[in-house]
PDB file of C-alpha atoms in Angstrom:
ATOM      1  CA  MET A   1       0.899  17.496   6.681  1.00  0.00           C
ATOM      2  CA  LYS A   2       0.181  14.567   8.979  1.00  0.00           C
ATOM      3  CA  ASN A   3      -2.960  12.469   9.425  1.00  0.00           C
ATOM      4  CA  SER A   4      -4.889  13.859   6.515  1.00  0.00           C
ATOM      5  CA  HIS A   5      -7.276  11.643   4.621  1.00  0.00           C
ATOM      6  CA  ASN A   6      -8.155  14.404   2.138  1.00  0.00           C
ATOM      7  CA  LYS A   7      -4.540  15.489   1.580  1.00  0.00           C
ATOM      8  CA  ILE A   8      -3.549  11.932   0.679  1.00  0.00           C
ATOM      9  CA  ILE A   9      -6.475  11.548  -1.740  1.00  0.00           C
ATOM     10  CA  ASP A  10      -5.729  14.943  -3.331  1.00  0.00           C
ATOM     11  CA  PHE A  11      -2.035  14.115  -3.681  1.00  0.00           C
ATOM     12  CA  ILE A  12      -2.808  10.807  -5.373  1.00  0.00           C
ATOM     13  CA  LYS A  13      -5.250  12.479  -7.775  1.00  0.00           C
ATOM     14  CA  LYS A  14      -2.738  15.198  -8.722  1.00  0.00           C
ATOM     15  CA  ASN A  15       0.283  12.937  -9.246  1.00  0.00           C
ATOM     16  CA  ASP A  16       0.997  10.060 -11.589  1.00  0.00           C
ATOM     17  CA  ASN A  17       3.943   7.859 -10.578  1.00  0.00           C
ATOM     18  CA  PHE A  18       4.050   5.779  -7.420  1.00  0.00           C
ATOM     19  CA  LEU A  19       6.028   3.121  -5.639  1.00  0.00           C
ATOM     20  CA  ILE A  20       3.777   0.906  -3.525  1.00  0.00           C
ATOM     21  CA  VAL A  21       5.815  -0.600  -0.705  1.00  0.00           C
ATOM     22  CA  GLY A  22       5.054  -3.161   1.975  1.00  0.00           C
ATOM     23  CA  HIS A  23       7.171  -4.512   4.805  1.00  0.00           C
ATOM     24  CA  ALA A  24       9.834  -7.175   4.429  1.00  0.00           C
ATOM     25  CA  MET A  25       8.616 -10.754   4.962  1.00  0.00           C
ATOM     26  CA  PRO A  26       5.115  -9.714   3.835  1.00  0.00           C
ATOM     27  CA  ASP A  27       1.925 -11.147   5.291  1.00  0.00           C
ATOM     28  CA  GLY A  28      -1.655 -11.087   4.017  1.00  0.00           C
ATOM     29  CA  ASP A  29      -2.413  -7.574   5.273  1.00  0.00           C
ATOM     30  CA  CYS A  30       0.707  -6.196   3.635  1.00  0.00           C
ATOM     31  CA  ILE A  31       0.247  -7.924   0.270  1.00  0.00           C
ATOM     32  CA  GLY A  32      -3.534  -7.484   0.212  1.00  0.00           C
ATOM     33  CA  SER A  33      -3.269  -3.756   0.952  1.00  0.00           C
ATOM     34  CA  CYS A  34      -0.497  -3.187  -1.608  1.00  0.00           C
ATOM     35  CA  LEU A  35      -2.355  -5.043  -4.367  1.00  0.00           C
ATOM     36  CA  ALA A  36      -5.702  -3.415  -3.549  1.00  0.00           C
ATOM     37  CA  PHE A  37      -4.051  -0.004  -3.790  1.00  0.00           C
ATOM     38  CA  ALA A  38      -2.392  -1.009  -7.068  1.00  0.00           C
ATOM     39  CA  ARG A  39      -5.862  -1.849  -8.404  1.00  0.00           C
ATOM     40  CA  ILE A  40      -7.099   1.605  -7.367  1.00  0.00           C
ATOM     41  CA  LEU A  41      -4.159   3.308  -9.094  1.00  0.00           C
ATOM     42  CA  LYS A  42      -4.729   1.210 -12.197  1.00  0.00           C
ATOM     43  CA  GLY A  43      -8.343   2.381 -12.288  1.00  0.00           C
ATOM     44  CA  MET A  44      -7.105   5.972 -12.024  1.00  0.00           C
ATOM     45  CA  ARG A  45      -4.696   5.334 -14.934  1.00  0.00           C
ATOM     46  CA  LYS A  46      -1.630   6.003 -12.776  1.00  0.00           C
ATOM     47  CA  LYS A  47       1.808   4.430 -13.217  1.00  0.00           C
ATOM     48  CA  TYR A  48       3.220   2.379 -10.373  1.00  0.00           C
ATOM     49  CA  PHE A  49       5.402  -0.450  -9.204  1.00  0.00           C
ATOM     50  CA  VAL A  50       4.505  -2.727  -6.301  1.00  0.00           C
ATOM     51  CA  VAL A  51       7.843  -3.255  -4.566  1.00  0.00           C
ATOM     52  CA  ASN A  52       8.967  -5.696  -1.924  1.00  0.00           C
ATOM     53  CA  LYS A  53      12.369  -6.942  -0.873  1.00  0.00           C
ATOM     54  CA  ASN A  54      11.025 -10.481  -0.462  1.00  0.00           C
ATOM     55  CA  LEU A  55       9.010 -12.868  -2.588  1.00  0.00           C
ATOM     56  CA  ILE A  56       5.287 -13.112  -1.973  1.00  0.00           C
ATOM     57  CA  PRO A  57       4.392 -16.106   0.218  1.00  0.00           C
ATOM     58  CA  GLN A  58       3.015 -18.975  -1.856  1.00  0.00           C
ATOM     59  CA  TYR A  59      -0.314 -18.972   0.010  1.00  0.00           C
ATOM     60  CA  LEU A  60      -0.943 -15.414  -1.262  1.00  0.00           C
ATOM     61  CA  GLU A  61      -0.031 -15.925  -4.938  1.00  0.00           C
ATOM     62  CA  PHE A  62      -3.726 -16.181  -5.855  1.00  0.00           C
ATOM     63  CA  LEU A  63      -3.945 -12.414  -5.285  1.00  0.00           C
ATOM     64  CA  LEU A  64      -1.568 -11.539  -8.093  1.00  0.00           C
ATOM     65  CA  ASP A  65      -4.071 -11.909 -11.003  1.00  0.00           C
ATOM     66  CA  GLU A  66      -2.510  -9.480 -13.511  1.00  0.00           C
ATOM     67  CA  GLU A  67      -0.346  -7.645 -10.957  1.00  0.00           C
ATOM     68  CA  LYS A  68       3.221  -8.472 -10.100  1.00  0.00           C
ATOM     69  CA  ILE A  69       5.465  -7.543  -7.233  1.00  0.00           C
ATOM     70  CA  VAL A  70       9.015  -6.539  -8.107  1.00  0.00           C
ATOM     71  CA  THR A  71      12.244  -6.148  -6.191  1.00  0.00           C
ATOM     72  CA  PRO A  72      13.787  -2.645  -6.058  1.00  0.00           C
ATOM     73  CA  GLU A  73      16.395  -3.454  -8.726  1.00  0.00           C
ATOM     74  CA  ILE A  74      13.643  -3.845 -11.345  1.00  0.00           C
ATOM     75  CA  ILE A  75      12.457  -0.221 -11.093  1.00  0.00           C
ATOM     76  CA  PRO A  76      13.827   1.746 -14.069  1.00  0.00           C
ATOM     77  CA  VAL A  77      16.273   4.432 -12.938  1.00  0.00           C
ATOM     78  CA  ASP A  78      14.400   7.024 -15.011  1.00  0.00           C
ATOM     79  CA  PHE A  79      10.968   6.285 -13.451  1.00  0.00           C
ATOM     80  CA  PRO A  80       9.883   9.713 -12.083  1.00  0.00           C
ATOM     81  CA  VAL A  81       8.581   8.764  -8.615  1.00  0.00           C
ATOM     82  CA  SER A  82       6.005  11.202  -7.199  1.00  0.00           C
ATOM     83  CA  ALA A  83       5.530   9.276  -3.961  1.00  0.00           C
ATOM     84  CA  ILE A  84       6.630   6.195  -2.103  1.00  0.00           C
ATOM     85  CA  ILE A  85       3.581   4.874  -0.296  1.00  0.00           C
ATOM     86  CA  HIS A  86       4.303   2.548   2.603  1.00  0.00           C
ATOM     87  CA  TRP A  87       1.490   0.126   3.492  1.00  0.00           C
ATOM     88  CA  ASP A  88       1.485  -1.785   6.784  1.00  0.00           C
ATOM     89  CA  CYS A  89       4.966  -0.596   7.808  1.00  0.00           C
ATOM     90  CA  GLY A  90       5.070   0.345  11.496  1.00  0.00           C
ATOM     91  CA  ASP A  91       8.295   2.228  10.790  1.00  0.00           C
ATOM     92  CA  ILE A  92      10.069   3.213   7.607  1.00  0.00           C
ATOM     93  CA  ALA A  93      12.914   0.745   8.167  1.00  0.00           C
ATOM     94  CA  ARG A  94      10.486  -2.202   8.133  1.00  0.00           C
ATOM     95  CA  ALA A  95      10.416  -2.114   4.311  1.00  0.00           C
ATOM     96  CA  ASN A  96      14.149  -2.896   4.409  1.00  0.00           C
ATOM     97  CA  ILE A  97      14.689  -1.041   1.123  1.00  0.00           C
ATOM     98  CA  ASP A  98      16.938   1.948   0.474  1.00  0.00           C
ATOM     99  CA  PHE A  99      14.978   4.586  -1.431  1.00  0.00           C
ATOM    100  CA  SER A 100      17.494   7.401  -0.880  1.00  0.00           C
ATOM    101  CA  CYS A 101      17.884   7.859  -4.648  1.00  0.00           C
ATOM    102  CA  TYR A 102      14.311   9.252  -4.724  1.00  0.00           C
ATOM    103  CA  LYS A 103      15.078  12.423  -2.762  1.00  0.00           C
ATOM    104  CA  GLU A 104      12.181  14.388  -4.283  1.00  0.00           C
ATOM    105  CA  ALA A 105       9.550  11.710  -3.657  1.00  0.00           C
ATOM    106  CA  VAL A 106       6.908  12.329  -1.028  1.00  0.00           C
ATOM    107  CA  ILE A 107       6.744   9.615   1.630  1.00  0.00           C
ATOM    108  CA  ILE A 108       3.195   8.517   2.486  1.00  0.00           C
ATOM    109  CA  ASN A 109       2.606   6.238   5.467  1.00  0.00           C
ATOM    110  CA  VAL A 110      -0.668   4.256   5.710  1.00  0.00           C
ATOM    111  CA  ASP A 111      -0.904   1.858   8.636  1.00  0.00           C
ATOM    112  CA  HIS A 112      -2.781   0.604  11.695  1.00  0.00           C
ATOM    113  CA  HIS A 113       0.010  -0.379  14.100  1.00  0.00           C
ATOM    114  CA  ILE A 114       0.006   1.172  17.562  1.00  0.00           C
ATOM    115  CA  SER A 115       3.799   1.421  17.416  1.00  0.00           C
ATOM    116  CA  ASN A 116       3.770   3.521  14.208  1.00  0.00           C
ATOM    117  CA  SER A 117       5.806   6.707  14.705  1.00  0.00           C
ATOM    118  CA  ASP A 118       3.693   8.679  12.207  1.00  0.00           C
ATOM    119  CA  TYR A 119       6.659   9.020   9.843  1.00  0.00           C
ATOM    120  CA  GLY A 120       6.459  10.475   6.347  1.00  0.00           C
ATOM    121  CA  ASP A 121       5.366  13.677   4.664  1.00  0.00           C
ATOM    122  CA  LEU A 122       1.754  12.483   4.726  1.00  0.00           C
ATOM    123  CA  SER A 123       0.531   9.942   7.218  1.00  0.00           C
ATOM    124  CA  LEU A 124      -2.712   8.116   7.892  1.00  0.00           C
ATOM    125  CA  VAL A 125      -2.360   5.828  10.890  1.00  0.00           C
ATOM    126  CA  GLN A 126      -5.626   4.497  12.294  1.00  0.00           C
ATOM    127  CA  LYS A 127      -4.460   2.682  15.415  1.00  0.00           C
ATOM    128  CA  ASN A 128      -7.960   1.417  16.233  1.00  0.00           C
ATOM    129  CA  SER A 129      -8.322  -0.341  12.870  1.00  0.00           C
ATOM    130  CA  SER A 130      -8.033  -4.114  12.612  1.00  0.00           C
ATOM    131  CA  SER A 131      -5.661  -3.985   9.654  1.00  0.00           C
ATOM    132  CA  THR A 132      -4.106  -1.753   7.044  1.00  0.00           C
ATOM    133  CA  GLY A 133      -6.682  -3.230   4.657  1.00  0.00           C
ATOM    134  CA  GLU A 134      -9.400  -1.636   6.793  1.00  0.00           C
ATOM    135  CA  VAL A 135      -7.570   1.713   6.696  1.00  0.00           C
ATOM    136  CA  LEU A 136      -7.390   1.468   2.885  1.00  0.00           C
ATOM    137  CA  PHE A 137     -11.096   0.601   2.717  1.00  0.00           C
ATOM    138  CA  ASN A 138     -11.941   3.663   4.836  1.00  0.00           C
ATOM    139  CA  LEU A 139      -9.689   5.867   2.710  1.00  0.00           C
ATOM    140  CA  PHE A 140     -11.296   4.976  -0.617  1.00  0.00           C
ATOM    141  CA  TYR A 141     -14.819   3.769   0.214  1.00  0.00           C
ATOM    142  CA  GLY A 142     -17.413   5.694  -1.777  1.00  0.00           C
ATOM    143  CA  SER A 143     -14.901   7.188  -4.180  1.00  0.00           C
ATOM    144  CA  PHE A 144     -13.864   4.110  -6.118  1.00  0.00           C
ATOM    145  CA  ASN A 145     -15.580   1.066  -7.627  1.00  0.00           C
ATOM    146  CA  PHE A 146     -14.504  -2.009  -5.681  1.00  0.00           C
ATOM    147  CA  ASP A 147     -14.314  -4.789  -8.289  1.00  0.00           C
ATOM    148  CA  SER A 148     -13.806  -8.464  -7.418  1.00  0.00           C
ATOM    149  CA  HIS A 149      -9.973  -8.290  -7.554  1.00  0.00           C
ATOM    150  CA  LEU A 150      -9.855  -5.258  -5.272  1.00  0.00           C
ATOM    151  CA  SER A 151     -12.435  -6.772  -2.913  1.00  0.00           C
ATOM    152  CA  THR A 152     -10.549 -10.074  -2.704  1.00  0.00           C
ATOM    153  CA  ALA A 153      -7.282  -8.280  -1.896  1.00  0.00           C
ATOM    154  CA  LEU A 154      -8.984  -6.199   0.802  1.00  0.00           C
ATOM    155  CA  TYR A 155     -10.798  -9.199   2.253  1.00  0.00           C
ATOM    156  CA  THR A 156      -7.494 -11.088   2.446  1.00  0.00           C
ATOM    157  CA  ALA A 157      -5.790  -8.154   4.165  1.00  0.00           C
ATOM    158  CA  ILE A 158      -8.487  -7.866   6.808  1.00  0.00           C
ATOM    159  CA  GLU A 159      -9.094 -11.601   7.227  1.00  0.00           C
ATOM    160  CA  THR A 160      -5.435 -12.477   7.764  1.00  0.00           C
ATOM    161  CA  ASP A 161      -4.713  -9.666  10.247  1.00  0.00           C
ATOM    162  CA  THR A 162      -7.784 -10.489  12.332  1.00  0.00           C
ATOM    163  CA  GLY A 163      -7.064 -14.229  12.523  1.00  0.00           C
ATOM    164  CA  SER A 164     -10.149 -15.031  10.434  1.00  0.00           C
ATOM    165  CA  PHE A 165     -12.121 -12.382  12.356  1.00  0.00           C
ATOM    166  CA  LYS A 166     -11.312 -13.958  15.751  1.00  0.00           C
ATOM    167  CA  PHE A 167      -9.044 -11.196  17.151  1.00  0.00           C
ATOM    168  CA  ASP A 168     -10.369  -8.050  18.812  1.00  0.00           C
TER     169      ASP A 168
END
């Protein structure tokens, strides 16, 4: 079940509990994509945790609004994880978190890196995209209302990974 836009959307619609994961030492694309997706899940009335091994860089704290990013130890042991969705992780090890206790969880990989190995049970890797924020935009555009919080998170993701729109 690789590279399927519709399969990822259908899976998200049919399931309720998610871990949203970005890479260690997160940058604007990572944090922006994770928080934009959290906003989408919130609008769908899903349960989730945004998880990162590291603290959010201070220059990105303005994105948090009512969201928070937690370390793995904060996730309740009885939280029934449907999927672990990796955003902006070129490989699964880049998250630097051990999720082996969630053996039944589906791994979803959403990314734009050329080096991505297409890992996971479901994978959407758009190697020609400028950022993972752009991949997220393409995944949900037209099917979700992009409010100001979501738009700001997406803008930050795209803006930071393109060097303020200077990179090709």
